[in-house]
Short mmCIF file of C-alpha atoms in Angstrom, two decimals:
data_model
loop_
_atom_site.label_atom_id
_atom_site.label_comp_id
_atom_site.label_asym_id
_atom_site.label_seq_id
_atom_site.Cartn_x
_atom_site.Cartn_y
_atom_site.Cartn_z
CA MET X 21 106.91 44.10 134.87
CA ALA X 22 108.92 40.99 134.21
CA VAL X 23 112.26 41.57 132.58
CA ALA X 24 113.56 39.33 129.83
CA THR X 25 117.25 38.76 130.22
CA ASP X 26 119.97 36.92 128.37
CA PRO X 27 120.64 33.25 129.10
CA GLN X 28 122.65 32.53 132.21
CA PRO X 29 126.41 32.34 131.62
CA PRO X 30 128.12 28.97 131.85
CA ALA X 31 129.43 27.80 135.18
CA ARG X 32 132.76 29.22 136.24
CA THR X 33 135.84 27.23 135.43
CA ASP X 34 138.16 29.27 137.60
CA PRO X 35 140.34 27.36 140.05
CA PRO X 36 138.93 27.08 143.57
CA ALA X 37 139.92 29.71 146.06
CA SER X 38 143.06 29.01 148.02
CA PRO X 39 142.79 28.30 151.77
CA ASP X 40 144.26 31.72 152.57
CA GLY X 41 141.88 33.49 150.16
CA GLY X 42 140.29 35.53 152.95
CA ARG X 43 143.61 36.87 154.19
CA ARG X 44 144.77 37.56 150.65
CA ARG X 45 141.58 39.46 149.86
CA LEU X 46 141.89 41.48 153.07
CA VAL X 47 145.47 42.48 152.26
CA ALA X 48 144.64 43.31 148.64
CA MET X 49 141.64 45.45 149.60
CA GLY X 50 143.74 47.20 152.25
CA ILE X 51 146.34 48.11 149.63
CA TRP X 52 143.57 49.33 147.33
CA GLY X 53 142.09 51.47 150.13
CA VAL X 54 145.42 53.13 150.89
CA ALA X 55 146.03 53.81 147.20
CA PHE X 56 142.54 55.27 146.85
CA VAL X 57 143.05 57.71 149.73
CA VAL X 58 146.43 58.77 148.33
CA GLY X 59 144.87 59.36 144.92
CA TRP X 60 141.98 61.21 146.53
CA LEU X 61 144.29 63.63 148.33
CA ALA X 62 146.72 64.07 145.43
CA ILE X 63 144.34 64.23 142.46
CA GLY X 64 140.79 64.35 143.73
CA LEU X 65 137.75 62.12 143.95
CA PRO X 66 137.02 59.97 140.88
CA THR X 67 134.22 61.89 139.20
CA ASP X 68 135.35 61.27 135.61
CA PRO X 69 133.92 58.01 134.18
CA ALA X 70 137.30 56.75 132.93
CA TYR X 71 139.04 57.59 136.20
CA ALA X 72 136.24 56.02 138.25
CA PHE X 73 136.36 52.91 136.06
CA LEU X 74 140.07 52.43 136.81
CA TRP X 75 139.43 52.50 140.54
CA ILE X 76 136.46 50.14 140.29
CA TRP X 77 138.43 47.76 138.08
CA ALA X 78 141.30 47.82 140.58
CA ALA X 79 138.82 47.05 143.37
CA THR X 80 137.46 44.01 141.52
CA ILE X 81 141.01 42.78 140.96
CA ALA X 82 141.78 43.18 144.65
CA TRP X 83 138.55 41.48 145.70
CA ASN X 84 139.13 38.52 143.39
CA SER X 85 142.92 38.52 143.33
CA SER X 86 143.04 34.71 143.30
CA ARG X 87 141.37 34.53 139.91
CA PRO X 88 143.46 34.27 136.72
CA TRP X 89 144.24 37.43 134.78
CA ARG X 90 141.99 36.42 131.90
CA SER X 91 139.03 36.96 134.24
CA HIS X 92 140.18 40.52 135.03
CA LEU X 93 140.86 41.26 131.37
CA ARG X 94 137.35 40.07 130.53
CA PHE X 95 136.03 42.77 132.87
CA ALA X 96 138.00 45.42 130.99
CA ARG X 97 136.85 44.06 127.63
CA ASP X 98 133.18 44.35 128.62
CA TRP X 99 133.56 47.75 130.24
CA VAL X 100 135.72 49.68 127.79
CA PRO X 101 132.79 50.31 125.38
CA VAL X 102 130.69 51.50 128.32
CA VAL X 103 133.38 53.92 129.48
CA VAL X 104 133.86 55.25 125.95
CA LEU X 105 130.13 55.85 125.58
CA PHE X 106 129.98 57.77 128.85
CA ALA X 107 133.04 59.81 127.90
CA VAL X 108 131.36 60.75 124.62
CA TYR X 109 128.20 61.54 126.57
CA ASN X 110 130.07 63.92 128.89
CA LEU X 111 131.81 65.65 125.99
CA SER X 112 128.68 65.98 123.87
CA ARG X 113 126.78 67.72 126.67
CA GLY X 114 129.06 70.72 126.16
CA PHE X 115 127.58 71.29 122.71
CA ALA X 116 123.97 71.00 123.79
CA ASP X 117 123.24 74.71 123.96
CA ASN X 118 124.83 75.46 120.56
CA GLY X 119 125.20 79.10 121.57
CA ALA X 120 121.46 79.56 122.19
CA VAL X 121 120.05 81.30 125.25
CA PRO X 122 119.02 78.54 127.68
CA HIS X 123 115.55 78.15 129.12
CA ALA X 124 115.24 79.55 132.63
CA TYR X 125 112.02 81.53 133.10
CA GLU X 126 109.82 78.44 132.69
CA LEU X 127 111.74 76.51 135.34
CA VAL X 128 111.58 79.38 137.82
CA ALA X 129 107.85 79.76 137.18
CA ALA X 130 107.26 76.01 137.60
CA ASP X 131 109.00 75.86 140.99
CA ARG X 132 107.26 79.01 142.21
CA SER X 133 103.86 77.71 141.16
CA MET X 134 104.43 74.39 142.96
CA PHE X 135 106.06 75.66 146.15
CA GLY X 136 105.62 79.41 146.28
CA TRP X 137 102.72 79.08 148.70
CA ALA X 138 105.13 77.57 151.27
CA THR X 139 108.29 79.55 150.44
CA GLY X 140 106.94 83.07 150.29
CA GLY X 141 107.00 83.12 146.50
CA GLN X 142 110.63 81.99 146.27
CA VAL X 143 111.96 78.98 144.39
CA PRO X 144 112.92 76.20 146.84
CA THR X 145 116.67 76.72 146.23
CA VAL X 146 116.56 80.33 147.37
CA TRP X 147 114.35 79.48 150.35
CA LEU X 148 116.62 76.62 151.49
CA GLN X 149 119.79 78.67 151.24
CA GLN X 150 118.19 81.56 153.12
CA HIS X 151 117.41 79.19 155.99
CA LEU X 152 120.40 76.81 155.94
CA TYR X 153 123.35 78.48 154.25
CA ARG X 154 126.01 79.91 156.59
CA PRO X 155 129.42 81.44 155.84
CA GLN X 156 130.99 78.63 157.87
CA VAL X 157 130.70 75.05 156.68
CA GLN X 158 127.99 73.18 158.60
CA TRP X 159 127.60 69.44 159.13
CA TRP X 160 124.84 69.26 156.55
CA ASP X 161 127.18 70.84 153.99
CA VAL X 162 129.56 67.93 154.53
CA LEU X 163 126.71 65.46 154.07
CA VAL X 164 125.57 67.28 150.93
CA SER X 165 129.04 67.05 149.41
CA TRP X 166 129.23 63.32 150.04
CA ILE X 167 125.76 62.72 148.61
CA TYR X 168 126.62 64.81 145.56
CA PHE X 169 129.82 62.83 145.02
CA SER X 170 127.96 59.52 145.32
CA HIS X 171 126.34 60.24 141.96
CA PHE X 172 129.65 59.53 140.26
CA VAL X 173 130.32 56.14 141.86
CA VAL X 174 127.08 54.48 143.06
CA ALA X 175 125.70 53.57 139.63
CA LEU X 176 129.10 52.40 138.38
CA THR X 177 129.79 50.39 141.53
CA ALA X 178 126.38 48.71 141.35
CA ALA X 179 127.08 47.78 137.74
CA ALA X 180 130.46 46.34 138.67
CA VAL X 181 128.93 44.18 141.42
CA LEU X 182 126.30 42.95 138.98
CA TRP X 183 128.98 42.02 136.46
CA LEU X 184 130.74 39.93 139.09
CA ARG X 185 127.60 38.20 140.37
CA ASN X 186 125.21 37.92 137.41
CA ARG X 187 126.29 39.02 133.96
CA ALA X 188 122.79 38.64 132.53
CA ARG X 189 121.44 41.10 135.09
CA TRP X 190 124.38 43.35 134.29
CA GLY X 191 123.24 43.42 130.67
CA ALA X 192 119.70 44.37 131.68
CA TYR X 193 121.08 47.08 133.96
CA MET X 194 123.33 48.57 131.28
CA ARG X 195 120.59 48.60 128.66
CA ARG X 196 118.38 50.68 130.92
CA TRP X 197 121.17 52.93 132.11
CA GLY X 198 122.32 53.62 128.56
CA PHE X 199 118.78 54.42 127.42
CA LEU X 200 118.29 56.78 130.35
CA CYS X 201 121.48 58.70 129.58
CA ALA X 202 120.68 58.85 125.87
CA ALA X 203 117.21 60.22 126.59
CA GLY X 204 118.69 62.88 128.86
CA LEU X 205 121.30 63.84 126.29
CA VAL X 206 118.70 64.26 123.55
CA THR X 207 116.69 66.50 125.87
CA TYR X 208 119.75 68.67 126.55
CA PHE X 209 119.99 69.38 122.83
CA VAL X 210 116.26 69.88 122.31
CA TYR X 211 115.64 71.88 125.48
CA PRO X 212 118.81 73.44 126.95
CA ALA X 213 117.96 74.64 130.44
CA ALA X 214 119.96 76.54 133.06
CA PRO X 215 120.20 75.66 136.79
CA PRO X 216 119.36 78.01 139.70
CA TRP X 217 122.93 79.28 140.18
CA TRP X 218 122.98 80.39 136.53
CA ALA X 219 119.62 82.13 136.91
CA ALA X 220 120.91 83.95 140.00
CA GLN X 221 124.04 85.11 138.18
CA ASN X 222 121.86 86.55 135.43
CA GLY X 223 119.44 88.30 137.78
CA LEU X 224 116.43 86.05 137.26
CA ILE X 225 116.18 85.04 140.93
CA GLU X 226 117.77 86.17 144.17
CA GLU X 227 121.33 85.29 145.07
CA VAL X 228 122.22 81.60 145.00
CA ALA X 229 125.58 80.06 145.88
CA ARG X 230 126.82 76.91 144.17
CA ILE X 231 127.83 74.93 147.23
CA SER X 232 127.76 71.26 146.26
CA THR X 233 131.48 70.74 147.05
CA ARG X 234 132.11 73.13 149.95
CA GLY X 235 131.77 70.35 152.53
CA TRP X 236 135.31 69.10 151.83
CA LYS X 237 136.74 72.10 153.65
CA GLU X 238 135.51 70.68 156.93
CA PHE X 239 138.10 67.91 156.61
CA GLY X 240 140.85 70.25 155.51
CA MET X 241 140.96 68.35 152.21
CA HIS X 242 140.97 71.24 149.81
CA GLY X 243 142.26 69.01 147.03
CA ALA X 244 139.54 66.42 147.49
CA GLY X 245 137.22 68.07 145.05
CA ASN X 246 139.80 69.14 142.48
CA LEU X 247 138.46 66.94 139.69
CA LEU X 248 134.88 67.61 140.71
CA ASN X 249 135.35 71.37 140.78
CA ALA X 250 137.25 71.32 137.50
CA GLY X 251 134.49 69.24 135.98
CA GLN X 252 131.88 71.71 137.15
CA ILE X 253 133.78 74.61 135.59
CA ALA X 254 134.19 72.78 132.28
CA SER X 255 130.72 71.23 132.20
CA ASN X 256 127.81 72.51 130.21
CA PRO X 257 125.82 74.94 132.39
CA VAL X 258 122.61 74.33 130.44
CA ALA X 259 122.29 70.58 131.01
CA ALA X 260 119.84 70.89 133.87
CA MET X 261 116.65 69.40 132.42
CA PRO X 262 116.20 66.60 133.32
CA SER X 263 118.29 66.06 136.45
CA LEU X 264 120.23 62.89 135.74
CA HIS X 265 121.72 63.07 139.23
CA THR X 266 118.40 62.19 140.80
CA ALA X 267 117.44 60.04 137.83
CA TRP X 268 120.51 57.83 138.34
CA ALA X 269 119.83 57.63 142.08
CA LEU X 270 116.22 56.54 141.56
CA PHE X 271 117.19 54.19 138.73
CA VAL X 272 119.68 52.24 140.87
CA VAL X 273 117.21 51.97 143.74
CA LEU X 274 114.32 50.79 141.57
CA PHE X 275 116.45 48.25 139.73
CA PHE X 276 117.33 46.47 142.97
CA LEU X 277 114.13 47.21 144.89
CA THR X 278 112.21 44.04 144.04
CA ALA X 279 115.23 41.91 145.00
CA THR X 280 115.50 43.60 148.41
CA ARG X 281 113.51 42.82 151.53
CA ARG X 282 110.74 45.29 152.10
CA ARG X 283 112.03 46.42 155.47
CA TRP X 284 114.98 47.98 153.64
CA TRP X 285 112.85 49.84 151.10
CA PRO X 286 112.54 53.07 153.14
CA LEU X 287 116.32 53.23 153.47
CA LEU X 288 116.85 52.67 149.75
CA LEU X 289 114.18 55.18 148.74
CA ALA X 290 115.73 57.75 151.06
CA TYR X 291 118.74 57.93 148.73
CA PRO X 292 117.01 59.64 145.75
CA LEU X 293 115.21 61.92 148.20
CA ALA X 294 118.53 62.88 149.80
CA MET X 295 119.98 63.51 146.33
CA THR X 296 116.99 65.73 145.55
CA PHE X 297 117.58 67.83 148.66
CA THR X 298 121.30 68.01 147.86
CA LEU X 299 120.79 69.29 144.32
CA VAL X 300 118.07 71.79 145.17
CA TYR X 301 119.84 73.17 148.25
CA SER X 302 123.22 73.43 146.52
CA GLY X 303 121.83 75.38 143.56
CA GLU X 304 122.40 72.66 140.98
CA HIS X 305 118.78 71.90 140.00
CA TYR X 306 115.19 73.01 140.34
CA VAL X 307 112.58 70.63 141.71
CA ILE X 308 110.97 70.50 138.27
CA ASP X 309 114.27 69.10 136.92
CA VAL X 310 114.08 66.34 139.51
CA LEU X 311 110.48 65.43 138.72
CA VAL X 312 111.19 65.23 135.00
CA GLY X 313 114.24 63.08 135.73
CA TRP X 314 112.08 60.67 137.73
CA ALA X 315 109.60 60.54 134.85
CA TYR X 316 112.46 59.60 132.54
CA VAL X 317 113.32 56.69 134.84
CA GLY X 318 109.78 55.35 134.59
CA LEU X 319 109.86 55.79 130.81
CA THR X 320 113.17 53.94 130.68
CA PHE X 321 111.91 50.88 132.52
CA LEU X 322 108.76 50.82 130.39
CA VAL X 323 110.42 51.20 126.98
CA VAL X 324 113.38 48.90 127.60
CA GLY X 325 111.17 46.28 129.27
CA LEU X 326 108.82 46.25 126.27
CA ALA X 327 111.76 46.08 123.89
CA GLU X 328 113.18 43.08 125.77
CA HIS X 329 109.84 41.30 125.66
CA TRP X 330 109.57 41.94 121.92
CA TRP X 331 113.10 40.71 121.31
CA ALA X 332 112.59 37.57 123.40
CA ALA X 333 109.35 36.78 121.53
CA ARG X 334 111.08 37.36 118.20
CA ARG X 335 113.92 35.02 119.10
CA SER X 336 111.52 32.32 120.25
CA ARG X 337 109.65 32.52 116.92
CA ARG X 338 112.83 32.26 114.90
CA GLN X 339 114.35 29.36 116.81
CA PRO X 340 113.31 25.86 115.62
CA SER X 341 111.27 23.83 118.04
CA ASP X 342 113.25 21.41 120.17
CA GLU X 343 110.33 18.98 120.47
CA PRO X 344 110.63 15.80 118.36
CA PRO X 345 108.02 15.35 115.62
CA PRO X 346 105.04 13.15 116.53
CA PRO X 347 105.48 9.51 115.47
CA ALA X 348 103.73 8.47 112.26
CA GLU X 349 100.73 6.17 112.56
CA ALA X 350 101.63 2.53 112.03
CA THR X 351 100.15 0.91 108.93
CA PRO X 352 98.66 -2.57 109.29
CA THR X 353 100.76 -5.35 107.82
CA ALA X 354 100.08 -8.99 107.11
CA ASP X 355 101.03 -11.55 109.69
CA PRO X 356 104.45 -13.07 109.06
CA PRO X 357 104.46 -16.56 107.58
CA PRO X 358 104.79 -19.39 110.05
CA VAL X 359 108.29 -20.62 110.68
CA PRO X 360 108.64 -24.33 110.00
CA ALA X 361 109.53 -26.43 113.00
CA THR X 362 112.97 -27.83 113.14
CA ARG X 363 114.06 -31.04 114.63
#
């Protein structure tokens, strides 16, 4: 489906890059990288939208350090409303259950009906942990932790790159991303649902460990997941349906898929599949949560695409035509009188 976007922005008026721009960028990005690692070890990985935004903004400043400050302030101006909306989104999820008992039996039954024939009647989370979980951290636990963390930065980073390269595409991206999050939030209020680890704690399924962040121990970086672990403790445990983790992963891939060479498609599509495995294995989501999240992505592209087409058609109808009016037909006139000859 073609996507109607805003008009292209005017050409840049920034001063040309200095001859030593490459060296300056390398130094600036090196300083940013050191600061990021220090912040990672001291505070934790940037999983909060506001905290992640600060790091991404700092990265754009380092990457384009030769640009004037008004360019960097323009980035903040465009992004502050986005960060505020996501902060409100994160806070509002905590009120989704409103004290009601969350849905759990239906999700367990759905996963068992889809996969019970291959898992001995178990939900996939229980089956995966029975076969892969060990008391000691394994290499796949490290990979799972990194994939889980990528949820908090991949979509934001892709949006930041779009803002730098094509602000019209950035607008199309943010409209879809915002709609997807809003649809998920509404569902959390209408249908609060609990994840597998919650069902295990309440005796609905066999024992399940919540292990999405245990991979950091392999590096000896026990503080690496401080913010992530704190966010998990404070987050709403009944915001499982749909899985926005996999929805975001699929959304980012699909948005850029048509602009990517087909030989890279398998690699891109492997990302939402890896996120699916991560969430199911770590006890964060059922497979049914993932499938519903993917359906929400398709609905997002359909609804927002139709809305853009409608808006573009409406604007074209309201704008006056730029074509000049057709010339009026000439009316016949009498021949001019003869001019007397002069000597």
